[in-house]
XYZ file of C-alpha atoms in Angstrom:
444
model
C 0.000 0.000 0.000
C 1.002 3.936 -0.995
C 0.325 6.510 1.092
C -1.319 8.481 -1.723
C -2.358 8.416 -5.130
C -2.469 11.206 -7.597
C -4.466 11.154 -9.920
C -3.170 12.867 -13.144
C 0.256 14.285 -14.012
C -0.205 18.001 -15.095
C 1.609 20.827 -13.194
C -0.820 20.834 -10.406
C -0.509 17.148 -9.492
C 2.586 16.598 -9.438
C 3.029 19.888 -7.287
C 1.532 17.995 -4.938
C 3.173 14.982 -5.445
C 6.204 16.377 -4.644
C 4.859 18.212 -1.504
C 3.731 14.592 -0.534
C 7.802 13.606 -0.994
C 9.275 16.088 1.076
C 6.974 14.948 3.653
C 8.701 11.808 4.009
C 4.820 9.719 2.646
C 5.195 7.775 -0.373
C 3.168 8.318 -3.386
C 2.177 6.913 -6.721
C 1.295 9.288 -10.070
C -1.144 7.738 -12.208
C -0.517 9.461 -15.592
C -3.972 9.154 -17.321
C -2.726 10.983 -20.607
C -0.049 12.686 -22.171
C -0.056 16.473 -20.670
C -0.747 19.066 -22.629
C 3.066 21.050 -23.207
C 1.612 24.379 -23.653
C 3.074 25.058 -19.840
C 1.239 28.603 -19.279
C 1.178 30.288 -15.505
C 3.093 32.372 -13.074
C 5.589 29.764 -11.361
C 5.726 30.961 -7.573
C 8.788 30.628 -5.702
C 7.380 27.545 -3.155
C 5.950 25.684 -6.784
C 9.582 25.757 -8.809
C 12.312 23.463 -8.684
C 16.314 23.758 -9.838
C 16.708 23.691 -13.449
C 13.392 25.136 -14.577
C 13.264 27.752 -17.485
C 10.213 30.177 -17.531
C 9.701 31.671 -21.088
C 8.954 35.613 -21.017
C 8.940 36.804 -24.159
C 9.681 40.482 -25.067
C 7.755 42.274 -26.412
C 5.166 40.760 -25.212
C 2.375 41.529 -27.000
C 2.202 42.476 -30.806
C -1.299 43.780 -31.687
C -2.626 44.378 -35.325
C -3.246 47.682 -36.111
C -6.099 48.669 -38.772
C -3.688 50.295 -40.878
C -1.430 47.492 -41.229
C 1.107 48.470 -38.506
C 1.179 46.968 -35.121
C 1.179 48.023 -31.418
C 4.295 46.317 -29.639
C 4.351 46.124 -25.783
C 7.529 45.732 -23.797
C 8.589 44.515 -20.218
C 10.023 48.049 -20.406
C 7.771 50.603 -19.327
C 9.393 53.315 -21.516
C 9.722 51.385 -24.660
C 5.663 50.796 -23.804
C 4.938 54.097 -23.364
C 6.823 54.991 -26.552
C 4.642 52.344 -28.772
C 1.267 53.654 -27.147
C 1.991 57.326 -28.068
C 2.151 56.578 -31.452
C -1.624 55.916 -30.963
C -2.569 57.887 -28.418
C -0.440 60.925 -25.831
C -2.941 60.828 -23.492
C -3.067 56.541 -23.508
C 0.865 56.715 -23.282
C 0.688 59.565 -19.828
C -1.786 57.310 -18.574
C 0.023 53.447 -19.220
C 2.019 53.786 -15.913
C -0.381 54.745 -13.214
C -2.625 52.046 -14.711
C -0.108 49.347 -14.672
C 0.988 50.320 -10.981
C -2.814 50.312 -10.161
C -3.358 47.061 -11.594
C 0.164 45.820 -10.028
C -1.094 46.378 -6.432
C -4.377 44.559 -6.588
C -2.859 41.731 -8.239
C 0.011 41.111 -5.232
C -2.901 40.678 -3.335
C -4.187 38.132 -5.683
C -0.938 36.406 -5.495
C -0.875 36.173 -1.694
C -4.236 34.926 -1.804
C -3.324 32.439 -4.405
C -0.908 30.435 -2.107
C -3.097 29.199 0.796
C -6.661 27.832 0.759
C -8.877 30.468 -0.712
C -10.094 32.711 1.921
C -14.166 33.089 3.022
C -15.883 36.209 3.495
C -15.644 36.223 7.141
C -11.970 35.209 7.083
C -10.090 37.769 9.115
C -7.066 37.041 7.166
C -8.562 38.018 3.843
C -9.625 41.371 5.748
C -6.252 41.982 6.894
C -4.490 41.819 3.838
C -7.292 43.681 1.877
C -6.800 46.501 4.812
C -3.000 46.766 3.561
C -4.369 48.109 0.548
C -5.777 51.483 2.433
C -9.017 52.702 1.733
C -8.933 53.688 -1.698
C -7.705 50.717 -2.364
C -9.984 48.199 -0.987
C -12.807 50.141 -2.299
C -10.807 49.887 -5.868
C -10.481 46.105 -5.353
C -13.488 46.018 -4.768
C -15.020 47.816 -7.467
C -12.524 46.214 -10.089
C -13.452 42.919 -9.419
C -16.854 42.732 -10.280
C -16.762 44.912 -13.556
C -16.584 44.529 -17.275
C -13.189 44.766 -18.775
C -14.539 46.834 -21.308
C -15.895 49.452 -18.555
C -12.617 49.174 -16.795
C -10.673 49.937 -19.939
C -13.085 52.689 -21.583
C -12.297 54.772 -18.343
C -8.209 54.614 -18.588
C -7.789 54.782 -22.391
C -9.190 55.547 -25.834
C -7.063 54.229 -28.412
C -9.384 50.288 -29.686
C -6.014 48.718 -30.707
C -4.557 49.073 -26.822
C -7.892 48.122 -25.610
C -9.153 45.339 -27.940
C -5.945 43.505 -26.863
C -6.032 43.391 -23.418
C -9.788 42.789 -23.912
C -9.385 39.847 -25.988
C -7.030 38.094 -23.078
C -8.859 39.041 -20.398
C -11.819 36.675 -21.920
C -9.659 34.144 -23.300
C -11.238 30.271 -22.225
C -14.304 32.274 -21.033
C -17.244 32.028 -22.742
C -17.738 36.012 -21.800
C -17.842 38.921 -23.939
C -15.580 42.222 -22.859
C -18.587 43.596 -21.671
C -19.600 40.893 -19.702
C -19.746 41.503 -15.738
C -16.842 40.139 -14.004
C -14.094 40.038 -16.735
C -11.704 42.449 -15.397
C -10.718 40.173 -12.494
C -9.214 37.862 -15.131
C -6.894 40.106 -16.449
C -5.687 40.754 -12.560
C -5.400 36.991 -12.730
C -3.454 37.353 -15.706
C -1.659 39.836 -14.548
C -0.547 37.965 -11.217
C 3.326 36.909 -11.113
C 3.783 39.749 -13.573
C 6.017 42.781 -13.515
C 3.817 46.064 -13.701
C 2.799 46.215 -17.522
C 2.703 42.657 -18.322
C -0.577 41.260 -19.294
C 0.248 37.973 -20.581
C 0.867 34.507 -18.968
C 4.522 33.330 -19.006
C 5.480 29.696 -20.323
C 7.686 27.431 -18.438
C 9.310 23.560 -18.458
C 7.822 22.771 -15.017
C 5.683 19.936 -15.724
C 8.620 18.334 -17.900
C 10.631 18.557 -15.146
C 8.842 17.648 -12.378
C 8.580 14.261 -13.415
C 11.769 13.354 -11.890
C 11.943 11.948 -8.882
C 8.499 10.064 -9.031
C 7.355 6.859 -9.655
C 4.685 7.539 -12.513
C 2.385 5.360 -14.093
C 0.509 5.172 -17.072
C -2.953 3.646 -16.974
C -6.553 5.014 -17.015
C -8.752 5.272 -14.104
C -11.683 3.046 -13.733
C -12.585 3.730 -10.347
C -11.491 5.180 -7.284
C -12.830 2.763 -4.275
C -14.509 3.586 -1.471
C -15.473 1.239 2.199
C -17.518 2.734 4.820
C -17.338 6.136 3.734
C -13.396 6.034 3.117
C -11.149 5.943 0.122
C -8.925 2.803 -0.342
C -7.366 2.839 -3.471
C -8.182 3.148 -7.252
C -8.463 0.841 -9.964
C -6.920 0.580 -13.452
C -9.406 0.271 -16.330
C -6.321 -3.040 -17.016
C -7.980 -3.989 -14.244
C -4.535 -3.112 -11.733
C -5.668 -2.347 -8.087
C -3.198 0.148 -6.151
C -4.363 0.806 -2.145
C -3.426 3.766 -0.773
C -4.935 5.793 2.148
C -5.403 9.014 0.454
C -6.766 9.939 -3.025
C -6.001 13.501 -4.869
C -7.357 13.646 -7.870
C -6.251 16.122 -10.490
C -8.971 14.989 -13.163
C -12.455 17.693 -12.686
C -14.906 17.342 -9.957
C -17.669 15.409 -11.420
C -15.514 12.714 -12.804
C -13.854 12.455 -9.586
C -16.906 12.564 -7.860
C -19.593 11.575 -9.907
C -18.113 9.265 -12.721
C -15.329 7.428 -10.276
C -17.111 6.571 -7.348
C -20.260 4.541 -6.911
C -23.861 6.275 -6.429
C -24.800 6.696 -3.308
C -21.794 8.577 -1.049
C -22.700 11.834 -1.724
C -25.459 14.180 -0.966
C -27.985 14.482 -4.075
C -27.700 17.774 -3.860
C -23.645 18.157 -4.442
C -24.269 15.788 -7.186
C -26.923 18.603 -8.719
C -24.388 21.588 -8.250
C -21.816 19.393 -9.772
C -23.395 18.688 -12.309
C -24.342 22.659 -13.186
C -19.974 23.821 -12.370
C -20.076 25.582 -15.804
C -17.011 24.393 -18.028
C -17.800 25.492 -21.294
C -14.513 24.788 -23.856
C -14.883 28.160 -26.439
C -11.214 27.910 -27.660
C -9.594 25.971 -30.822
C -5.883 25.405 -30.195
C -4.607 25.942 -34.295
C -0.671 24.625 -35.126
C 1.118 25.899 -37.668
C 4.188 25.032 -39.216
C 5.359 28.210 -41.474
C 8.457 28.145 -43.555
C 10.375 30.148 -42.342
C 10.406 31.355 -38.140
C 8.541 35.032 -37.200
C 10.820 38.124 -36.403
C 8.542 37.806 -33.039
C 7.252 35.659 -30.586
C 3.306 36.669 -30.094
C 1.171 37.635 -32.367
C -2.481 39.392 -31.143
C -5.820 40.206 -33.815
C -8.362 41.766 -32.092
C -8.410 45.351 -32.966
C -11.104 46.649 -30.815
C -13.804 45.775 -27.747
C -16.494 45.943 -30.182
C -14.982 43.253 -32.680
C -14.069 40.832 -29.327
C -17.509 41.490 -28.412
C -19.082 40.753 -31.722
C -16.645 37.821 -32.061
C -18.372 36.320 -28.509
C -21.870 37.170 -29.554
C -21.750 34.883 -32.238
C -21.049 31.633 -29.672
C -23.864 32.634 -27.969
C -25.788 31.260 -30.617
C -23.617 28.339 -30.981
C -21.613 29.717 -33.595
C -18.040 29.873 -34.559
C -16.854 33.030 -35.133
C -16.019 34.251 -38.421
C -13.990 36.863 -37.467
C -12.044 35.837 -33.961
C -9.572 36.816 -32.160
C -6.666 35.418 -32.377
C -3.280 35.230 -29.986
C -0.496 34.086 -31.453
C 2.622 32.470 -29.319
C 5.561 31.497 -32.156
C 8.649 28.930 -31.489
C 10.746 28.549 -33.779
C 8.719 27.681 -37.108
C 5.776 26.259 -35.359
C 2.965 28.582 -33.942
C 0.075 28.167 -31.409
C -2.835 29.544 -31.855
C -5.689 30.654 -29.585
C -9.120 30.775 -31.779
C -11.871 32.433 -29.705
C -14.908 31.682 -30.018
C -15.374 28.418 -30.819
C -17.823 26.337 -28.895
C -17.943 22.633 -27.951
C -19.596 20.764 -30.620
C -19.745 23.033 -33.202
C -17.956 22.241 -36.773
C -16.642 24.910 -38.849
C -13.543 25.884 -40.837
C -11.215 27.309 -38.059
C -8.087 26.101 -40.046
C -9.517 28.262 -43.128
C -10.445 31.227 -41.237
C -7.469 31.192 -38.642
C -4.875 30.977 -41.796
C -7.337 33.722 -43.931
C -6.897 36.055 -40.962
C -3.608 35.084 -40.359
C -1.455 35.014 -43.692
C -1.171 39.023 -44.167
C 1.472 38.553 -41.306
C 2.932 35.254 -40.819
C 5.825 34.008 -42.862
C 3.995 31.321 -45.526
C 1.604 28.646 -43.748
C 3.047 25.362 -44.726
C 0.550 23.001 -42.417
C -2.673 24.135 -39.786
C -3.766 21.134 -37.611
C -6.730 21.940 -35.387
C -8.065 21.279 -31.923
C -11.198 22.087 -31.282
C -12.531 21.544 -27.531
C -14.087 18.512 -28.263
C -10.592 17.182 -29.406
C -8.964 18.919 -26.760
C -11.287 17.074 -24.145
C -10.172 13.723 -25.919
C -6.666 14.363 -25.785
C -5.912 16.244 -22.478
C -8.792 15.026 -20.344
C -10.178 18.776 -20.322
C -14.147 18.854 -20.212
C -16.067 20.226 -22.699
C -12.434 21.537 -23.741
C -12.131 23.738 -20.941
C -8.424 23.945 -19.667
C -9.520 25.542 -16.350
C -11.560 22.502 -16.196
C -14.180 24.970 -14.365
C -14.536 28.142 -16.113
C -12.711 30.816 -13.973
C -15.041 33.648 -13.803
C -15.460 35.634 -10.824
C -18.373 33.526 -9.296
C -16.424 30.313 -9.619
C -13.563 31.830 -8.127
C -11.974 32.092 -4.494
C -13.824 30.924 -1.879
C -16.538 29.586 -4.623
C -14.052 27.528 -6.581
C -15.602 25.342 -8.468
C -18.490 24.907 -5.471
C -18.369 26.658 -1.820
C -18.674 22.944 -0.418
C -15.653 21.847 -1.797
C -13.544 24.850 -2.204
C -10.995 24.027 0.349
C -9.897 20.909 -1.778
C -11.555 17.998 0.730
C -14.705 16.234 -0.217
C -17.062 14.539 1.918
C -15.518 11.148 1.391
C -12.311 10.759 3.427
C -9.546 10.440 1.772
C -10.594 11.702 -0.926
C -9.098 15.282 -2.141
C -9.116 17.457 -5.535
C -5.767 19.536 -6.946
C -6.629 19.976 -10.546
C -7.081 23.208 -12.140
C -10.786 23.256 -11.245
C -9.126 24.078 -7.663
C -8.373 27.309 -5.876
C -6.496 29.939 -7.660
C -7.323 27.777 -10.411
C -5.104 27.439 -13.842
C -2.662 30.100 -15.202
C -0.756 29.847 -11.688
C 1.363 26.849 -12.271
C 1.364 24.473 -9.354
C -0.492 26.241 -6.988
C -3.640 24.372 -6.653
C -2.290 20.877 -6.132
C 0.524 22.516 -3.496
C -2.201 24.572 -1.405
C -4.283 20.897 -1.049
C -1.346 18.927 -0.557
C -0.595 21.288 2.498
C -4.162 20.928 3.592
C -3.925 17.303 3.171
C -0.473 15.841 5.020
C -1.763 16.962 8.109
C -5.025 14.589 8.193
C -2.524 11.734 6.969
C-alpha cells in the first residue's frame, strides 16, 4: 500500500506529489494521458524546482493595427509608453499609473493564491485587503466585479490598446468584454507579472517535475470507497493500487460523480456538480510556417467591439467568423488561440485562422486543429475547458468550483481534488495541487 495516489500528471498534481515527498509519505502518479506542453502560468517561488526555465517573451504583445502596422508592448515601461503614443499621448501619460494600479491589486491576488482560498468572514482576507488602504480596498473592490470593457473605456481611448487586453482578459471564457466580471481575469493574468505585463509566461515545469516520481501510465476506472473512506483506485487493465489518500487532479464530477459509486454523496452536491459551468470556447490551431517570425506573439483583435461581436456569435452556438486570435511562435511552429469556438460546433477554423492570419505570418506550410471537443479527448479537459471549471469571478476564491468543496476535501475521506478546477485555479502553475497537498499531510 502507498500513502497516496495522484491522480493525473499536469503541473498541479505533481506539485503535490512532490509536496507529498518532502513529507517523508510515499506516493504513486497515475498518468492518465499525455499532458498538454503548452506550460502557461506564473511559477511561484514555493511551486519551482532547480533547473526550470520560464519563457517571457519580449515584447510581449504584438497587436494588429487597422492600418497594417502593429502596437508592440515591452517589459520596459518606456519602450511601452513609446509604442502607445504613437496611438494615443494621453493613452501613453496614462500606461504607468494604470499598470501600478493594476500591479497592487494583483500582489494581493498572489498572496491569496498560495493558501486555501479565503471566506468572506476570514479575518485574514480582511487583513491583507486593509493593507491596501481605503482607496484601495474600495478599488479592489469595485474592479473585481466589472466589465473589462468598462474598466478599460475609463483609462484609455485608443481600440487597438484596448481590444488587446480585452481579448485576453476573456480568453477560455465564454464572456464577452462587456460581460460583468471580466476584469478580475486580467488581474489573474496579470498575477506573477512585472507592472505592464498582461500575458501569462510559459515554463518547463511539468517536464521537469517528473523526476523523482514513480509515474504510471494507466486510465482510471474507479477510485474505491469502504464505509465512507477511500482505499485505493483501480486501473481500467484492471490493476488495483491501495493507498490511504486519493487527490485527484482529473475535474470534480468525474472524480466525484463518474469514479465513485452512487450513493456517497449528498444528491444535492451531485446537482451543483453537475451545473460547475465548463464550457470549452477555444480551438488550439498549429502551424508550421516556412520560415520562423521576427517575433514571438502575435495578437488580432483590434477593438472591444470586434471581441464582443466575435463572442456574440457563440452565444448562438456559432463559430466566429472573425475571432480573435493570440499568437505564441517557437521557432517555425505557432500556437494559436481561436476564440470563439464552442464545444460541438464544426466549422472551418483552419480556413479562417490561416485567412486572418497570412497578411502577417511568414507562408503557412501546415494548420492542424483542436477544437474543444478534441482537446477534451486528448488532455482530459471537459467540454475543452483547460480551467476545467470556467474561472469567472463567481467560480472563483472561496466559490471555486463549489463553496462545499472549495478548500480541496470532499465529503468522502480520503478523498481530495488539486486539478485546475481548484483554488487559484489554472494560469498559476502548481499552486492548486501545493495549497491541497498542504491541507492534506496533516489529516494523513
Amino acid at each position: 500500500m502507498t500513502d497516496v495516489v495522484v491522480i493525473g500528471a499536469g503541473s498541479n498534481e505533481l506539485a503535490a506529489a512532490h509536496q507529498v515527498l518532502r513529507a517523508g509519505r510515499s506516493v504513486v502518479v497515475v498518468q492518465e494521458r499525455k499532458a498538454d506542453g503548452y506550460g502557461e502560468g506564473w511559477l511561484p517561488r514555493q511551486v519551482a524546482m532547480h533547473g526550470v526555465v520560464v519563457d517571457q517573451p519580449d515584447p510581449w504583445l504584438r497587436a494588429v493595427l487597422p492600418d497594417g502596422g502593429t502596437l508592440e508592448l515591452s517589459r520596459e515601461m518606456r519602450r511601452s509608453m513609446a509604442a502607445i503614443r504613437r496611438l494615443s499621448l494621453r493613452d501613453a501619460d496614462k500606461w504607468p499609473q494604470f499598470c501600478e494600479r493594476m500591479a497592487t491589486l494583483s500582489r494581493l491576488l498572489a498572496r491569496l493564491y498560495l493558501s486555501p482560498p479565503p471566506t468572506l468572514v476570514d479575518l485574514r482576507f480582511a487583513v491583507k485587503v486593509r493593507r491596501l488602504g481605503r482607496t484601495g480596498m474600495e478599488d479592489f473592490m469595485r474592479v473585481l466585479a466589472m466589465p473589462i470593457a468598462e474598466l478599460l473605456d475609463e483609462w484609455f481611448e485608443n481600440d487597438p490598446l484596448k481590444g488587446a487586453l480585452g481579448a485576453l482578459a476573456v480568453s477560455d471564457l465564454q464572456q464577452g468584454p462587456r460581460s460583468a466580471g471580466t476584469a478580475f481575469r486580467l488581474l489573474h493574468i496579470h498575477v506573477g507579472n512585472p507592472p505592464g505585463v498582461f500575458r501569462m509566461p510559459r515554463s518547463n515545469y511539468a517536464e521537469l517535475a517528473r523526476s523523482g516520481l514513480d509515474i504510471r501510465d494507466g486510465l482510471v476506472k474507479r477510485i474505491n470507497v469502504r464505509a465512507g473512506q477511500a482505499t485505493g483506485i483501480t486501473l481500467e487493465s484492471g490493476e488495483e493500487i491501495s493507498a490511504r489518500v486519493i487527490m485527484s487532479g482529473a475535474d470534480p464530477k468525474r472524480t466525484l460523480v463518474d469514479l465513485i459509486e452512487p450513493g456517497w454523496l449528498d444528491p444535492d452536491l451531485v446537482r451543483a456538480l453537475r451545473h460547475v459551468r465548463r464550457r470549452g470556447v477555444a480551438a488550439h490551431v498549429d502551424l508550421e510556417l516556412e520560415r520562423a517570425p521576427e517575433w514571438k506573439t502575435l495578437t488580432i483583435a483590434p477593438s472591444l467591439d470586434y471581441v464582443e461581436r466575435a463572442y456574440d456569435e457563440s452565444k448562438y452556438q456559432r463559430i466566429s467568423a472573425r475571432p480573435s486570435l493570440d499568437v505564441v511562435a517557437e521557432g517555425t511552429q505557432a500556437r494559436v488561440r481561436f476564440q470563439f469556438a464552442p464545444y460541438g460546433v464544426q466549422g472551418d477554423i483552419a480556413g479562417t485562422a490561416a485567412k486572418l492570419l497570412e497578411p502577417h505570418l511568414p507562408p503557412i506550410r501546415r494548420v492542424s486543429v483542436k477544437t474543444p471537443a478534441q482537446l477534451e479527448h486528448a488532455y482530459g479537459w471537459p467540454e475543452g475547458q483547460p480551467h476545467q471549471a470556467e474561472l469567472s469571478l463567481d467560480q472563483a476564491l472561496w466559490m471555486r468550483p463549489l463553496p462545499e468543496l472549495a478548500r480541496y476535501r470532499t465529503p468522502i475521506r480520503g478523498v481530495w481534488l488539486c486539478g485546475a478546477a481548484m483554488h487559484p485555479g489554472a494560469g498559476v502553475a502548481g499552486a492548486s495541487g501545493y495549497n491541497c497537498a498542504r491541507e492534506m499531510l496533516p489529516t494523513l
